Each structure stands twice: as structure tokens, then as C-alpha cells.
XYZ file of C-alpha atoms in Angstrom:
726
model
C -7.240 31.532 -66.576
C -6.111 28.462 -64.759
C -8.943 26.114 -63.405
C -8.466 25.466 -59.996
C -9.070 21.395 -58.935
C -12.441 21.276 -56.928
C -12.134 18.729 -54.097
C -14.823 16.381 -53.196
C -15.755 16.543 -49.759
C -16.817 13.152 -48.196
C -19.565 12.171 -45.700
C -18.552 12.078 -42.225
C -20.644 9.004 -41.796
C -20.775 6.583 -38.673
C -18.806 3.444 -39.141
C -20.927 0.622 -38.416
C -18.980 -2.384 -38.825
C -15.887 -3.256 -36.622
C -12.325 -2.229 -37.650
C -11.233 -5.538 -38.683
C -14.066 -6.350 -40.595
C -13.885 -3.120 -42.614
C -10.038 -3.273 -43.014
C -10.633 -7.189 -44.447
C -14.336 -6.231 -45.981
C -15.812 -8.976 -43.950
C -19.482 -9.221 -43.035
C -20.008 -7.766 -39.904
C -23.122 -8.813 -36.880
C -22.418 -5.494 -35.014
C -22.023 -8.028 -31.949
C -19.267 -6.800 -29.204
C -17.315 -8.578 -30.180
C -19.111 -10.171 -33.698
C -18.739 -13.601 -35.056
C -16.093 -12.973 -37.654
C -13.616 -11.639 -34.741
C -14.684 -14.721 -33.032
C -14.284 -17.376 -35.795
C -10.619 -16.333 -36.307
C -9.793 -15.907 -32.622
C -9.458 -11.815 -32.867
C -11.947 -10.692 -29.869
C -9.553 -8.489 -28.398
C -9.097 -6.267 -32.032
C -12.623 -6.161 -32.619
C -13.896 -2.643 -31.645
C -15.901 -0.272 -33.157
C -14.543 3.338 -33.974
C -16.352 7.016 -34.352
C -16.905 10.034 -37.154
C -13.428 9.636 -39.400
C -11.688 12.123 -39.322
C -10.547 13.297 -42.727
C -7.349 14.879 -44.132
C -8.778 17.982 -45.979
C -5.437 18.238 -47.136
C -5.375 17.906 -50.800
C -2.090 16.850 -50.558
C -1.748 13.135 -50.134
C -1.018 11.848 -46.635
C 1.827 10.104 -45.407
C -0.525 6.776 -44.420
C -2.059 7.872 -47.057
C 1.112 7.111 -49.567
C 2.045 4.241 -47.551
C -1.644 2.295 -48.169
C -0.948 2.476 -51.747
C 1.919 1.078 -51.899
C 1.148 -1.736 -49.906
C -1.571 -1.987 -52.105
C 0.310 -2.050 -54.988
C 2.938 -4.268 -53.355
C -0.464 -6.926 -52.423
C -1.507 -6.729 -55.982
C 2.056 -7.291 -57.355
C 2.318 -10.821 -54.871
C -1.525 -11.663 -56.056
C -0.882 -11.225 -59.608
C 2.642 -13.571 -59.088
C 0.561 -16.093 -57.327
C -2.015 -16.296 -60.120
C 0.353 -15.714 -62.855
C -0.831 -12.074 -63.829
C 2.040 -9.595 -62.704
C 0.413 -6.478 -62.755
C 1.245 -3.771 -65.642
C 3.803 -1.672 -63.985
C 2.335 1.805 -65.662
C -1.117 1.193 -64.311
C 0.372 1.570 -60.732
C 1.036 5.160 -59.365
C 4.059 6.417 -59.854
C 4.422 4.796 -63.102
C 7.688 6.664 -64.045
C 9.190 4.740 -61.845
C 8.911 1.393 -63.715
C 12.431 1.819 -65.024
C 14.233 2.524 -62.353
C 12.511 -0.635 -60.795
C 13.820 -3.072 -63.461
C 17.135 -1.367 -63.337
C 17.730 -2.523 -59.547
C 16.355 -6.027 -60.540
C 19.459 -6.620 -62.906
C 21.511 -4.995 -60.778
C 22.559 -2.401 -57.676
C 23.927 0.792 -58.916
C 27.243 1.534 -56.587
C 25.956 3.456 -53.838
C 23.135 0.664 -53.398
C 25.821 -2.246 -53.201
C 28.021 0.280 -50.519
C 25.011 -0.362 -48.184
C 24.994 -3.910 -49.062
C 28.264 -4.073 -48.316
C 28.367 -2.202 -44.644
C 24.915 -3.735 -43.865
C 26.072 -7.803 -43.749
C 29.252 -6.269 -41.816
C 26.790 -4.844 -39.794
C 24.236 -7.919 -39.619
C 27.625 -10.932 -39.119
C 27.871 -10.182 -35.473
C 24.273 -10.156 -34.620
C 22.293 -13.603 -34.580
C 18.914 -13.841 -36.422
C 15.817 -14.687 -34.572
C 13.717 -17.192 -36.372
C 10.359 -16.099 -36.734
C 7.180 -18.481 -36.208
C 5.419 -19.999 -38.705
C 1.939 -17.833 -39.636
C -1.753 -18.968 -39.837
C -2.781 -18.468 -43.140
C -6.897 -19.210 -43.155
C -7.374 -21.399 -46.933
C -10.512 -22.348 -48.624
C -13.156 -24.312 -47.030
C -11.645 -22.230 -43.681
C -9.126 -24.788 -42.965
C -6.077 -23.132 -41.166
C -2.275 -23.491 -42.371
C 1.014 -22.918 -41.478
C 3.697 -22.050 -43.382
C 7.176 -20.372 -42.909
C 7.604 -16.419 -42.440
C 9.843 -16.561 -46.446
C 6.654 -18.212 -47.582
C 5.222 -16.334 -50.732
C 1.220 -16.819 -48.487
C 2.437 -15.330 -45.248
C 4.304 -12.213 -47.130
C 0.920 -11.606 -48.248
C -0.876 -12.223 -44.787
C 1.684 -9.707 -42.709
C 0.948 -7.219 -45.778
C -2.779 -7.482 -45.226
C -2.583 -6.942 -41.011
C -0.547 -4.163 -41.812
C -3.479 -2.795 -43.987
C -5.759 -3.893 -41.796
C -3.982 -1.433 -38.505
C -3.440 1.473 -41.168
C -6.441 1.355 -43.079
C -10.267 2.117 -42.268
C -11.735 2.467 -45.641
C -9.969 0.845 -48.508
C -10.393 -1.164 -51.689
C -11.025 -4.558 -51.683
C -8.370 -6.946 -51.040
C -8.154 -9.497 -53.930
C -9.093 -12.767 -53.331
C -6.687 -15.790 -52.552
C -8.400 -18.609 -55.563
C -4.661 -20.374 -55.719
C -5.622 -22.721 -53.342
C -2.366 -24.113 -53.428
C -2.151 -25.727 -49.718
C -5.450 -27.137 -50.097
C -7.197 -27.174 -53.447
C -10.915 -29.161 -53.261
C -11.673 -32.722 -54.994
C -7.849 -32.898 -55.504
C -6.936 -36.005 -57.559
C -4.410 -36.797 -55.350
C -6.718 -38.038 -52.631
C -7.518 -40.630 -55.333
C -4.172 -41.934 -55.793
C -3.700 -42.156 -52.230
C -6.515 -44.542 -51.525
C -7.267 -45.368 -55.124
C -10.999 -47.547 -55.675
C -12.575 -45.201 -52.600
C -14.293 -42.853 -54.695
C -17.213 -44.687 -55.633
C -19.934 -43.588 -53.194
C -21.363 -40.331 -51.692
C -22.881 -39.735 -48.112
C -25.500 -40.985 -48.492
C -24.274 -43.970 -49.171
C -21.677 -43.911 -46.494
C -24.038 -43.163 -43.764
C -26.099 -46.046 -45.088
C -23.480 -48.189 -43.647
C -23.252 -47.433 -40.959
C -24.058 -49.161 -37.689
C -27.125 -48.764 -35.475
C -25.723 -45.998 -33.220
C -26.272 -48.803 -30.285
C -23.745 -51.182 -32.083
C -22.100 -47.690 -32.265
C -22.276 -46.710 -28.716
C -20.460 -50.367 -27.723
C -17.732 -49.728 -29.708
C -16.991 -46.412 -29.430
C -16.621 -46.928 -25.221
C -15.243 -50.407 -26.111
C -12.226 -47.944 -27.707
C -12.031 -44.949 -25.367
C -11.790 -47.629 -21.994
C -9.259 -50.084 -23.480
C -5.406 -50.038 -22.691
C -4.073 -51.842 -25.299
C -3.329 -50.325 -28.622
C -5.085 -46.924 -28.057
C -2.816 -43.988 -28.466
C -4.346 -41.402 -26.392
C -4.748 -38.884 -29.785
C -8.420 -38.053 -29.373
C -9.773 -36.117 -26.799
C -13.213 -38.163 -25.110
C -15.015 -35.205 -23.796
C -14.905 -33.211 -26.917
C -15.057 -36.130 -29.308
C -18.441 -37.241 -27.397
C -19.990 -33.572 -27.764
C -19.199 -34.015 -31.330
C -20.376 -37.697 -31.724
C -23.775 -36.798 -29.774
C -24.072 -33.553 -32.049
C -23.727 -36.091 -35.350
C -26.106 -37.824 -34.346
C -29.208 -35.698 -33.767
C -27.882 -34.310 -37.838
C -26.084 -37.241 -39.439
C -26.949 -35.339 -42.909
C -24.805 -32.440 -41.516
C -21.675 -34.139 -40.692
C -18.452 -33.238 -42.216
C -16.948 -36.043 -43.649
C -13.267 -35.792 -42.378
C -14.743 -36.107 -38.699
C -17.008 -38.981 -39.653
C -14.081 -40.909 -41.702
C -12.453 -40.686 -38.278
C -15.811 -42.065 -36.462
C -15.178 -45.541 -39.103
C -11.260 -45.402 -38.183
C -13.117 -45.626 -34.312
C -15.255 -48.459 -35.316
C -12.370 -50.513 -37.211
C -10.137 -50.498 -34.800
C -12.486 -51.344 -31.642
C -13.806 -54.035 -34.126
C -10.217 -55.479 -34.740
C -9.862 -55.773 -30.838
C -12.550 -56.828 -30.280
C -12.260 -59.855 -32.783
C -8.551 -60.835 -31.823
C -9.590 -60.872 -27.925
C -12.797 -62.456 -28.327
C -12.672 -63.988 -32.127
C -14.823 -63.549 -34.552
C -18.294 -61.985 -33.654
C -21.243 -61.784 -35.789
C -22.894 -58.764 -34.123
C -20.147 -57.158 -34.534
C -19.394 -54.678 -38.600
C -17.525 -56.524 -40.828
C -13.731 -54.549 -40.679
C -13.394 -54.305 -44.464
C -16.355 -52.599 -44.879
C -15.390 -49.826 -41.836
C -11.664 -49.402 -43.542
C -13.481 -49.011 -47.104
C -15.730 -46.224 -45.711
C -13.081 -44.462 -43.771
C -11.257 -43.875 -46.829
C -14.303 -42.366 -48.765
C -14.950 -40.457 -46.409
C -11.031 -38.931 -46.804
C -11.836 -38.833 -50.163
C -14.915 -37.322 -50.211
C -14.115 -34.808 -47.514
C -10.644 -33.916 -49.487
C -8.461 -34.942 -46.642
C -5.435 -33.465 -48.613
C -6.939 -29.915 -47.733
C -5.568 -30.495 -44.325
C -8.454 -29.953 -42.323
C -8.803 -30.971 -38.809
C -9.392 -34.762 -37.511
C -7.627 -35.072 -40.806
C -4.176 -36.637 -39.289
C -6.084 -38.460 -36.537
C -7.902 -40.221 -38.831
C -5.514 -41.145 -41.167
C -3.442 -42.674 -38.012
C -5.943 -44.710 -36.890
C -6.715 -45.879 -40.182
C -3.173 -47.500 -40.582
C -3.046 -48.291 -37.604
C -6.205 -50.888 -38.564
C -4.839 -52.023 -41.398
C -1.548 -52.906 -39.724
C -3.615 -54.627 -36.884
C -5.456 -56.849 -39.089
C -2.128 -57.361 -41.807
C -4.893 -55.852 -44.527
C -1.890 -53.659 -45.646
C 1.823 -54.175 -46.500
C 4.516 -52.542 -44.260
C 5.955 -51.046 -47.962
C 2.134 -49.499 -48.574
C 1.763 -48.168 -45.009
C 5.366 -46.751 -45.670
C 4.185 -44.757 -48.203
C 0.956 -43.880 -46.459
C 2.980 -42.703 -43.546
C 4.780 -40.098 -45.505
C 0.985 -38.800 -47.210
C 0.406 -38.391 -42.906
C 4.281 -36.062 -42.797
C 3.168 -34.120 -46.320
C 0.257 -33.207 -44.132
C 1.719 -32.254 -40.176
C 4.057 -30.145 -41.972
C 1.489 -28.214 -43.988
C -0.376 -28.273 -40.970
C 2.592 -26.601 -38.456
C 2.637 -29.931 -35.975
C 6.211 -30.244 -37.042
C 6.305 -26.580 -34.614
C 5.808 -26.698 -31.539
C 1.865 -25.218 -30.547
C 3.459 -22.622 -28.363
C 4.678 -20.820 -31.061
C 1.402 -21.360 -33.984
C -1.552 -18.717 -33.541
C -4.786 -19.452 -32.713
C -3.884 -22.859 -31.105
C -5.936 -23.464 -27.755
C -4.297 -24.575 -24.700
C -6.903 -27.999 -25.148
C -5.651 -28.636 -29.119
C -1.650 -28.472 -28.508
C -1.700 -30.463 -26.169
C -3.217 -32.826 -28.276
C -1.318 -32.016 -31.021
C 1.780 -32.714 -29.370
C 0.358 -36.319 -29.225
C -0.353 -36.606 -32.721
C 3.239 -35.551 -33.740
C 5.147 -37.607 -31.623
C 3.314 -40.699 -32.951
C 3.889 -39.767 -36.435
C 7.455 -39.476 -35.681
C 7.819 -43.214 -33.517
C 5.514 -44.918 -36.392
C 7.823 -43.144 -39.481
C 10.910 -44.451 -37.389
C 9.564 -47.935 -36.805
C 8.335 -47.490 -40.237
C 11.137 -47.031 -42.494
C 13.675 -48.684 -40.638
C 11.453 -51.715 -41.934
C 11.721 -51.063 -45.524
C 15.667 -49.775 -45.350
C 15.194 -46.185 -46.045
C 16.283 -42.939 -44.619
C 13.792 -41.157 -42.127
C 11.602 -39.217 -44.326
C 11.264 -36.193 -41.090
C 14.015 -33.641 -41.148
C 14.584 -33.306 -36.884
C 16.576 -30.241 -37.237
C 13.380 -28.694 -38.290
C 11.476 -29.765 -36.006
C 10.944 -28.296 -32.758
C 7.427 -29.905 -31.395
C 8.232 -31.016 -27.509
C 6.913 -34.398 -25.751
C 3.202 -33.935 -24.360
C 3.269 -33.834 -20.591
C 2.308 -36.698 -18.929
C -1.500 -36.138 -18.416
C -4.859 -38.088 -17.956
C -7.814 -36.682 -19.813
C -9.857 -35.241 -17.027
C -6.403 -32.903 -16.259
C -7.147 -31.375 -20.138
C -11.301 -30.292 -19.918
C -12.153 -28.952 -22.794
C -11.873 -25.272 -22.561
C -8.891 -25.440 -19.888
C -6.612 -22.224 -20.506
C -3.621 -23.310 -18.618
C -1.731 -26.812 -18.728
C -1.081 -27.846 -15.086
C 1.754 -29.461 -13.842
C 1.893 -32.740 -15.574
C 1.465 -36.439 -13.363
C 4.915 -37.935 -12.041
C 5.978 -40.825 -14.793
C 5.185 -43.263 -12.277
C 1.536 -42.168 -12.810
C 0.103 -45.244 -15.537
C -1.874 -42.596 -17.833
C -2.671 -43.131 -21.246
C 0.231 -41.519 -22.729
C 3.142 -42.646 -20.549
C 3.642 -45.356 -22.447
C 4.831 -43.328 -25.742
C 6.045 -40.708 -23.596
C 8.748 -43.053 -21.902
C 9.600 -44.804 -25.068
C 9.613 -41.620 -26.737
C 13.885 -41.176 -25.873
C 14.372 -44.496 -26.721
C 13.315 -44.081 -30.037
C 14.605 -40.544 -30.815
C 18.043 -42.486 -30.334
C 17.279 -45.262 -32.838
C 16.191 -42.947 -35.718
C 20.062 -41.332 -34.420
C 21.305 -45.097 -34.753
C 19.554 -46.267 -37.942
C 20.763 -42.468 -39.789
C 24.299 -43.167 -38.220
C 24.194 -47.296 -40.584
C 22.645 -46.000 -43.133
C 24.697 -42.441 -43.873
C 27.023 -42.476 -46.956
C 29.626 -40.010 -45.103
C 32.561 -41.781 -43.187
C 31.614 -42.513 -39.732
C 33.767 -43.574 -36.970
C 33.757 -46.075 -34.076
C 34.233 -43.718 -31.709
C 30.735 -41.625 -32.841
C 29.433 -45.882 -32.618
C 30.435 -45.975 -28.734
C 28.824 -42.590 -28.603
C 24.952 -44.318 -29.563
C 25.616 -46.728 -27.594
C 26.044 -45.320 -24.398
C 22.967 -42.743 -25.414
C 20.783 -45.517 -25.733
C 22.054 -47.124 -22.940
C 21.677 -43.224 -20.759
C 17.944 -43.024 -22.465
C 16.874 -46.734 -21.657
C 17.876 -45.827 -17.555
C 15.694 -42.760 -18.021
C 12.754 -45.125 -18.728
C 10.862 -45.090 -15.667
C 10.680 -47.978 -13.810
C 7.266 -49.321 -14.140
C 8.031 -49.436 -18.065
C 11.486 -50.967 -17.427
C 12.347 -54.663 -18.026
C 10.931 -57.173 -15.249
C 10.148 -61.003 -15.605
C 7.111 -61.958 -16.148
C 6.944 -63.906 -13.063
C 7.257 -60.788 -11.397
C 4.681 -59.253 -13.015
C 1.630 -61.291 -11.750
C 0.147 -58.061 -10.168
C 0.426 -56.325 -13.887
C -1.983 -55.905 -16.492
C -1.076 -57.868 -19.416
C -0.901 -54.323 -20.986
C 1.407 -53.004 -19.149
C 3.872 -56.254 -19.821
C 2.876 -56.180 -23.268
C 4.252 -52.237 -23.247
C 7.363 -52.643 -20.966
C 8.592 -55.318 -23.863
C 8.071 -53.292 -26.980
C 10.050 -50.473 -25.353
C 12.838 -53.049 -24.230
C 12.674 -54.676 -27.341
C 12.975 -51.732 -29.178
C 16.236 -50.636 -26.580
C 17.612 -54.152 -27.421
C 17.317 -53.617 -30.987
C 19.266 -50.319 -31.096
C 22.332 -51.940 -29.528
C 22.138 -55.156 -31.938
C 21.895 -52.656 -35.073
C 24.584 -50.180 -33.971
C 26.754 -52.958 -33.285
C 26.471 -55.560 -35.961
C 28.361 -54.069 -38.805
C 31.376 -54.630 -36.831
C 30.595 -58.127 -35.949
C 31.879 -59.900 -38.936
C 34.079 -57.519 -40.845
C 36.418 -56.071 -37.774
C 36.135 -59.893 -35.979
C 39.773 -60.330 -35.102
C 40.922 -56.707 -34.243
C 40.436 -56.067 -30.755
C 39.419 -52.699 -31.276
C 36.171 -53.836 -32.335
C 35.511 -56.254 -29.859
C 33.184 -54.660 -27.507
C 31.068 -54.327 -30.480
C 31.205 -57.701 -30.823
C 30.565 -58.699 -27.680
C 27.258 -55.740 -27.161
C 25.883 -56.934 -30.307
C 25.988 -61.062 -29.022
C 24.895 -60.076 -25.421
C 21.603 -57.772 -27.176
C 20.787 -60.608 -29.320
C 20.422 -62.920 -26.079
C 18.458 -61.238 -24.088
C 15.796 -60.518 -26.819
C 15.658 -64.746 -27.220
C 15.327 -65.112 -23.714
C 12.945 -62.451 -24.061
C 11.308 -64.368 -26.439
C 11.361 -67.682 -24.654
C 9.938 -65.692 -20.760
C 7.011 -64.472 -23.305
C 6.414 -67.894 -25.029
C 6.071 -69.467 -21.734
C 4.099 -67.529 -19.766
C 1.512 -67.466 -23.026
C 1.064 -71.480 -22.403
C -1.841 -73.121 -21.097
C -1.811 -72.084 -17.642
C 1.007 -69.195 -18.058
C 0.130 -65.851 -16.630
C -0.283 -64.345 -19.949
C -2.805 -67.238 -21.981
C -6.069 -65.428 -21.453
C -4.252 -62.084 -23.206
C -1.557 -64.023 -25.418
C -3.303 -62.395 -28.441
C -1.904 -58.306 -26.979
C 2.040 -60.065 -27.720
C 1.422 -60.760 -31.648
C 2.264 -57.244 -31.769
C 5.980 -57.895 -31.256
C 6.889 -58.163 -34.742
C 9.389 -61.481 -35.754
C 11.740 -59.655 -37.572
C 13.008 -58.683 -34.169
C 13.461 -62.431 -32.736
C 14.859 -63.079 -36.550
C 17.170 -60.578 -36.162
C 18.735 -61.669 -32.968
C 18.799 -65.219 -34.577
C 20.961 -64.217 -37.540
C 23.374 -61.894 -35.538
C 24.331 -65.613 -33.126
C 24.434 -67.130 -36.768
C 26.767 -65.131 -38.238
C 29.133 -65.039 -34.863
C 29.125 -68.486 -34.954
C 29.687 -69.276 -38.194
C 32.834 -66.792 -37.709
C 33.807 -69.057 -34.698
C 33.927 -72.187 -36.327
C 35.979 -70.799 -39.118
C 38.468 -69.505 -37.084
C 38.750 -72.321 -34.636
C 36.757 -75.563 -36.345
C 35.482 -77.577 -34.113
C 35.690 -75.386 -30.896
C 32.791 -74.804 -28.829
C 33.433 -72.792 -25.918
C 30.701 -71.877 -23.351
C 29.517 -68.872 -25.151
C 29.142 -70.896 -28.735
C 26.755 -73.569 -26.778
C 24.745 -70.783 -25.238
C 24.158 -69.202 -28.752
C 23.803 -72.808 -29.905
C 21.311 -73.327 -27.162
C 19.079 -70.158 -27.222
C 18.770 -70.624 -31.478
C 17.268 -74.247 -30.704
C 14.912 -72.425 -27.966
C 13.388 -70.288 -30.405
C 13.186 -72.697 -33.212
C 11.207 -74.393 -30.861
C 8.617 -71.822 -30.305
C 8.152 -70.990 -33.879
C 7.713 -73.951 -34.778
C 4.760 -74.765 -32.315
C 2.739 -72.087 -33.511
C 3.762 -72.408 -37.345
C 0.165 -74.185 -38.741
C -1.341 -70.878 -36.887
C 0.368 -68.657 -38.214
C 2.287 -67.827 -42.001
C 5.359 -65.299 -40.154
C 5.782 -68.330 -37.080
C 5.971 -70.611 -40.087
C 8.743 -68.788 -42.164
C 10.251 -67.679 -38.807
C 10.602 -71.625 -37.760
C 11.910 -72.875 -41.136
C 14.574 -70.064 -41.248
C 15.947 -70.762 -37.442
C 16.026 -74.246 -39.461
C 18.603 -73.354 -41.751
C 20.360 -71.182 -39.967
C 21.066 -73.555 -37.391
C 21.699 -76.042 -39.620
C 24.560 -73.460 -41.169
C 26.235 -73.357 -37.748
C 26.649 -76.834 -36.667
C 28.103 -78.017 -40.501
C 29.276 -75.985 -42.962
C 27.778 -75.565 -45.587
C 27.789 -77.897 -48.703
C 30.018 -76.436 -51.370
C 32.826 -76.646 -48.576
C 34.436 -80.328 -47.041
C 34.026 -80.080 -43.515
C 37.604 -80.273 -41.991
C 36.543 -80.867 -38.486
C 33.046 -83.339 -37.666
C 30.412 -81.083 -36.579
C 28.880 -81.526 -33.307
C 25.136 -83.490 -33.289
C 22.896 -82.434 -35.659
C 19.990 -80.925 -34.702
C 16.284 -82.485 -34.274
C 13.932 -79.259 -34.886
C 10.327 -81.176 -33.908
C 11.473 -83.987 -32.403
C 11.046 -82.132 -28.192
C 7.846 -80.884 -27.214
C 7.001 -77.180 -27.863
C 8.142 -75.761 -24.854
C 10.205 -72.886 -23.767
C 12.366 -75.233 -21.543
C 15.846 -76.076 -20.530
C 17.406 -77.141 -23.860
C 18.377 -80.714 -23.683
C 20.480 -83.328 -26.220
C 18.162 -83.977 -28.809
C 19.041 -86.989 -30.898
C 17.665 -86.844 -34.984
C 16.176 -89.990 -36.268
C 17.870 -91.381 -39.468
C 14.663 -92.091 -41.782
C 16.174 -95.221 -44.010
C 19.438 -94.293 -44.041
C 18.429 -91.641 -46.698
C 22.597 -90.419 -47.188
C 24.454 -87.440 -46.869
C 22.850 -83.897 -46.203
C 22.068 -82.243 -49.670
C 21.069 -78.806 -48.503
C 17.449 -77.278 -48.250
C 15.723 -74.981 -50.413
C 17.040 -71.034 -50.354
C 19.877 -72.254 -49.148
C 22.734 -70.399 -51.180
C 21.893 -67.443 -50.282
C 20.908 -67.484 -47.122
C 24.512 -69.418 -46.786
C 25.492 -66.349 -48.409
C 24.284 -64.297 -45.840
C 24.897 -65.950 -42.504
C 28.587 -67.704 -43.179
C 30.587 -65.231 -42.814
C 32.423 -65.224 -46.153
C 31.433 -61.534 -48.091
C 30.468 -58.618 -46.633
C 26.721 -58.877 -45.241
C 24.611 -56.090 -46.501
C 22.308 -55.663 -43.210
C 19.734 -53.423 -45.092
C 19.403 -56.139 -47.787
C 19.127 -59.423 -45.076
C 16.288 -56.647 -43.248
C 14.728 -56.365 -45.971
C 14.426 -59.960 -46.606
C 13.043 -60.949 -43.434
C 10.843 -58.112 -43.073
C 8.662 -57.810 -46.258
C 5.119 -60.673 -46.079
C 5.240 -61.671 -50.087
C 8.770 -61.188 -50.194
C 11.844 -63.051 -50.285
C 11.220 -64.713 -47.315
C 7.772 -66.098 -47.869
C 8.717 -67.369 -51.296
C 11.307 -69.731 -49.233
C 8.290 -71.035 -47.601
C 6.158 -71.695 -50.349
C 9.410 -73.517 -52.177
C 10.191 -74.991 -48.757
C 6.108 -76.809 -48.631
C 6.681 -77.841 -52.495
C 10.514 -79.424 -52.445
C 10.616 -82.886 -52.457
C 13.845 -82.814 -50.868
C 12.859 -80.767 -47.962
C 14.545 -80.661 -44.728
C 10.730 -81.394 -43.054
C 10.351 -84.599 -45.408
C 14.288 -86.024 -44.396
C 12.944 -86.172 -41.148
C 9.675 -87.739 -42.146
C 7.699 -85.403 -40.163
C 6.976 -82.626 -42.450
């Protein structure tokens, strides 16, 4: 006789854990809502079920079958991730293994027909872009991954099971840590030599609380070079909590504190000179990197981007790191930002508070702007693909508009209000067009002149939308404005003018005789003259008794390259003009030459205090000579204009006058200068000019330009020695 199967009756117990914790097999403290749901920001889902109703039928329900299939699929995905594919024979319905394998190798005829009909149906229907999903990794950090990523698929399966199941098997634990491993050796590669310390060593290097209080206050109250990335009220609470229990500090947050201290120290030293009461900025920078390495910053935890950005800013401010090194580190910052979802607008991401979302927009905007300039400086394309980013610009808010715990953003302040982020927001539109210009000039694909004109108009439109308070204004008309505001105006204007120069400079030499490209030559020359005029304006205001004399240190952030680029453009145009019409100097040519001489005198006045100014002054000497006389390799066909004496006049940017050159012992004919051949090749208009090579030549500290300065110093036949003033 066939024995009837005996069904085991389970006791209908009252569940004691909330449903999300039961589904995920997490510890529940039975509160309402429980701590686990609060930590996961799922308070609305935290509720407790009554006695479960069990299906007393021997036949499995559809829900049970669905749960079983989901569990098998989760096991399969988790096994693939860990490199251990589950045995198909071990699954329920193992007899289907052959069918599954055959489906992988090729669809049946019926399946192929279904796929074809589905494709025809989908052609007319747009597909909505799926928002990134939050994935909880090891250490509690949250990363955001694309909807097609395996982690996103696995997370979605778990959520379906959480909604369907009440008593399920424990979910397989994700131990891959592919989105953030602990003690990743890549941390050491980014910051070499930063691992030989522990928390005790780092805390012992921290200044006293009194000194830290002063420096933190100085940073948050400064208006120059402070990016507005850190909310002061939120940081104050974290700062007070740290001093109550320093040994329990998060290492990444501690790295952020050291970065703030190094920035504040650098700003105070630049403004007021050395101060024995301040900590050593090199030590602060070293401790920052040690905290980032020990805290495993590659795990993309909270505060890591802010700490990295401030650390890089501190290194740039003090000149401790080359442009190439900063660019490589910026690439690391961008990778972390993408993993943390900063390239997507917070409105499309789950579990992002209103305040954190607005601060994330500020961080991302600073990353985009810094990367655009850094990539241009090293001569490479941008590392941020704009087509994959939709983070909108932040609002023009004071920090008081964004209290901790805010739920709804208020309307932004008008763009006439000078907030901590107004400058960055105003510059953003110009920066985005500048990024398009660099992509246009660096692309390997064929480009059209119409696109060049379009970018010119787009840049002018972007600058016209800059708030009036941040548009160009002569310094003599800005006597009521703070120096930081004057500096902000200058940097935005320089970016705008540099964009016009870069977009038009390819047409400066090659197509000079072509009337169609005459607008590009004219726009390029006009922008270059404006840049040198702004340099003269700034230099005059920085002299003793000038409007910016007390704050002249701020304007040191204006890069030497921008002024040298403008000078190079003018020299190239002069060279082409004199080749076409030797000896012909029209009003524009005289204006260009006068601007070059004023710029050279400005750099020469500072050459004893700045290595960059020294190189710039000597580079301009060579440029001016190349414009005033032909290269030594070609005979002169016309008498050149009177030669230029670079140091005979006082170093004031006054109206240029005719300068005479002394004749030291009838030294003979002009014989050339060190590094003259490569420089003449660049600016005499005799061959195609590689602007990317020139950018690298002029911008790299320690590169060819620096070597030129050293060789010039060592040369007994240098221009300075010939004039008996070296």
C-alpha cells in the first residue's frame, strides 16, 4: 500500500522582528521604527506583521515557487561574482539544466520569432533611463551603480524577495568588496610614503585644540580660495564630537580636518608671512595623506572627496606638487566621484538628504572646473564624459539658508547676492564652454570653421550671463570692493579671454592670407591684447600705494601661462606681419609691441622674487627680439625697428616710451640667445605651430621653460650679459 506523505505542521509564532529585518536577516531591536531601518533610511517600511497565515495545501503556492526561483537566481549571481557558479543540478527542477544550456547557445525558432516581434514593437517606444541604485558595501559605505551592473541586479532581487518573503533562507553575503576593499594597495600608489604611521602618531601631530580652533575659524571665515564645499554647522558638530573622543575618530574625517588646517595655514602665511605659532604645512599635508591611506579612501566613504580636493588645493597653493602630479590625483578623485554617484543629480539617487544633495552638487561642480583646467594645462582631453553626467549646478545659497536637517530647498538667492558659491556658479557656464573649446581643438576628427565661430558666439553668450558684480571692471573703479571680489572678476575674465584665444589661435598663422579666416585672427589678437591690458591694470594696482598693494598676494593665483599665451599670440602675429611686409609697422603692430614691452617690464620687476616671473621675463625678452629683428639664420632685408632694452626703464606699467639700448664696448652684431632656435621655430611663423606642445612648454614647472632659465643664467653670452645688467 502506498504510504501517504506526512506534512509537518509548523507552529504559528508571533514574529518579533520587523519585516525588513526578517527579510534581510538583520538584527532588530524591536523599536518602532527600529535602529536598522533608521540607519538604512527605510523608516516607512518598518512595520510588524501579525501571526502568519500558512498555506496548508501540499501543493506549493505560486508565491513559494517565485521565492524559490528568486533564491536560485540570487545564488547564481552571487556565485558568478565570487567565481563559484552553483551546480545547476543542485537547484530545484534540475531536469531543466539541459534546456537552459541549449537556450544559451541559441534560441529556438519560436523564441527567435518572439524576439523579432518584440524588437519591432520597441522601435516606436522610448526607453526611460534607469536611475542609479544605492548599494551598501563593506564598512557601511554607499556606492551608486548603473542599473545594468551586477550589484544593482542583485540588490533588486533582494528587494523583491524582501517584499514577498516572511521566513526565508539567509541571503548569501556579498564579500567581493569590488566597490571598496579594505586596505587596498592602490591607496599607497596614489600617496606613496604615507603608510608609516598609526592613529596615535597622527593624533600626536595634531596642533593643540586652541590652535586648531583659530585655524578652523580662519578657514570658514575667509572669502579667498575657500570653495564652500563643507557645511560649517555640520562640521562644527563633528568637530566638537571629535574633541570629546579623539581616539574614536573616523580617519577620513580626520584627514579632512588636517586638509583644512593646511589650507588655513597656507592662506595665513601667504597673507602675513611666516609665523612660528602656526603648524608646519608640510606636516599637515603629510598627515592628511596618512589619514587617507589608513582610512582606505578608495572605499569611497563619506568626506573622502572633500578631503582630497582640499589637500590638492593646499598643494597647489604652496607649490609643493607639479601640475602633472595634481592631474593624476584629479583622475583618482573623478573615479571616486563616479563610484559615489556625484555625476548624477541627487534628485535621481535614493537615500540622499536635501542638505547632502546640495553639497554634493557643489563638490561635483568644483571637480568639473578643476579637471577642465588641469587637463588643458597638461594638454590632454577631459577625463569627464559630459554625456554621462546630469548633475545640475547648485543654487546660490548662504549656509544659513541650508540648516542641518532641512527637508525642502528654499528658492535660491538672486545672482546679485555675493554668497560663498556665487563665484563658482558664475564661472561654471564659462568653464563648460571652455571645455567644449578644448575638446574642439584637440579632437582628431575633422572640424569646421563654422563650429569655431559657433563656439566663439557661445563663449561670448556665456560671459554675458555672468552677474554684473563679477564682470570686468577696471580696478580704479573698484575702490569700494573687497580684494577677493576683484580677484574673482579677474579669473573669470581671464578664463573667458583665454577661451577666445584658444578657439581662434589655430587660424592665426596657417590661414592668415585667407580673408575668410580674418575674423579669427582679429578676435584672437583682441583677446590677447585684453589679457595683457588686464595684467598691466593688476600690476599698477599692486604697487606701493595701489588699491591692491596690501592684498597683492591674492593675485599670485593668476597663472603665468595665461599672460605668456597672450604674448606668444602677439609675437606670432607680428612675425607673420613682418614676413609679409618687411619693415611695415601699422598702428596695430605698434600696439602689440608696446603691450609686449609693458608685460616684460612687469615680469622683470618681480624676477628676483619669483622663479616663474624670471622665466616669463626672459621668455618675453626673446619674443620681443624675435619680433623686432629676423632670426640669425635669415638675412635682414629691411632695417629693423629700434631694438628693445628690457631693463633700462623703471618697472612701472606706465605708458611705453621709446627706449634706447646701451652699447657695452661695441660688443658687435647680435649673436642670439640660449634656447633661441626652438623658440624661434615656435614664433617666427615659418612652420605649423603645435599649440599643445607650446602649452606644455610654457606651463610645466621644471620643464623646458625652466631649463631655459637655467641655461640662460649659465650662458656667458646671454642677453643680460650683453647689456651689462645681468
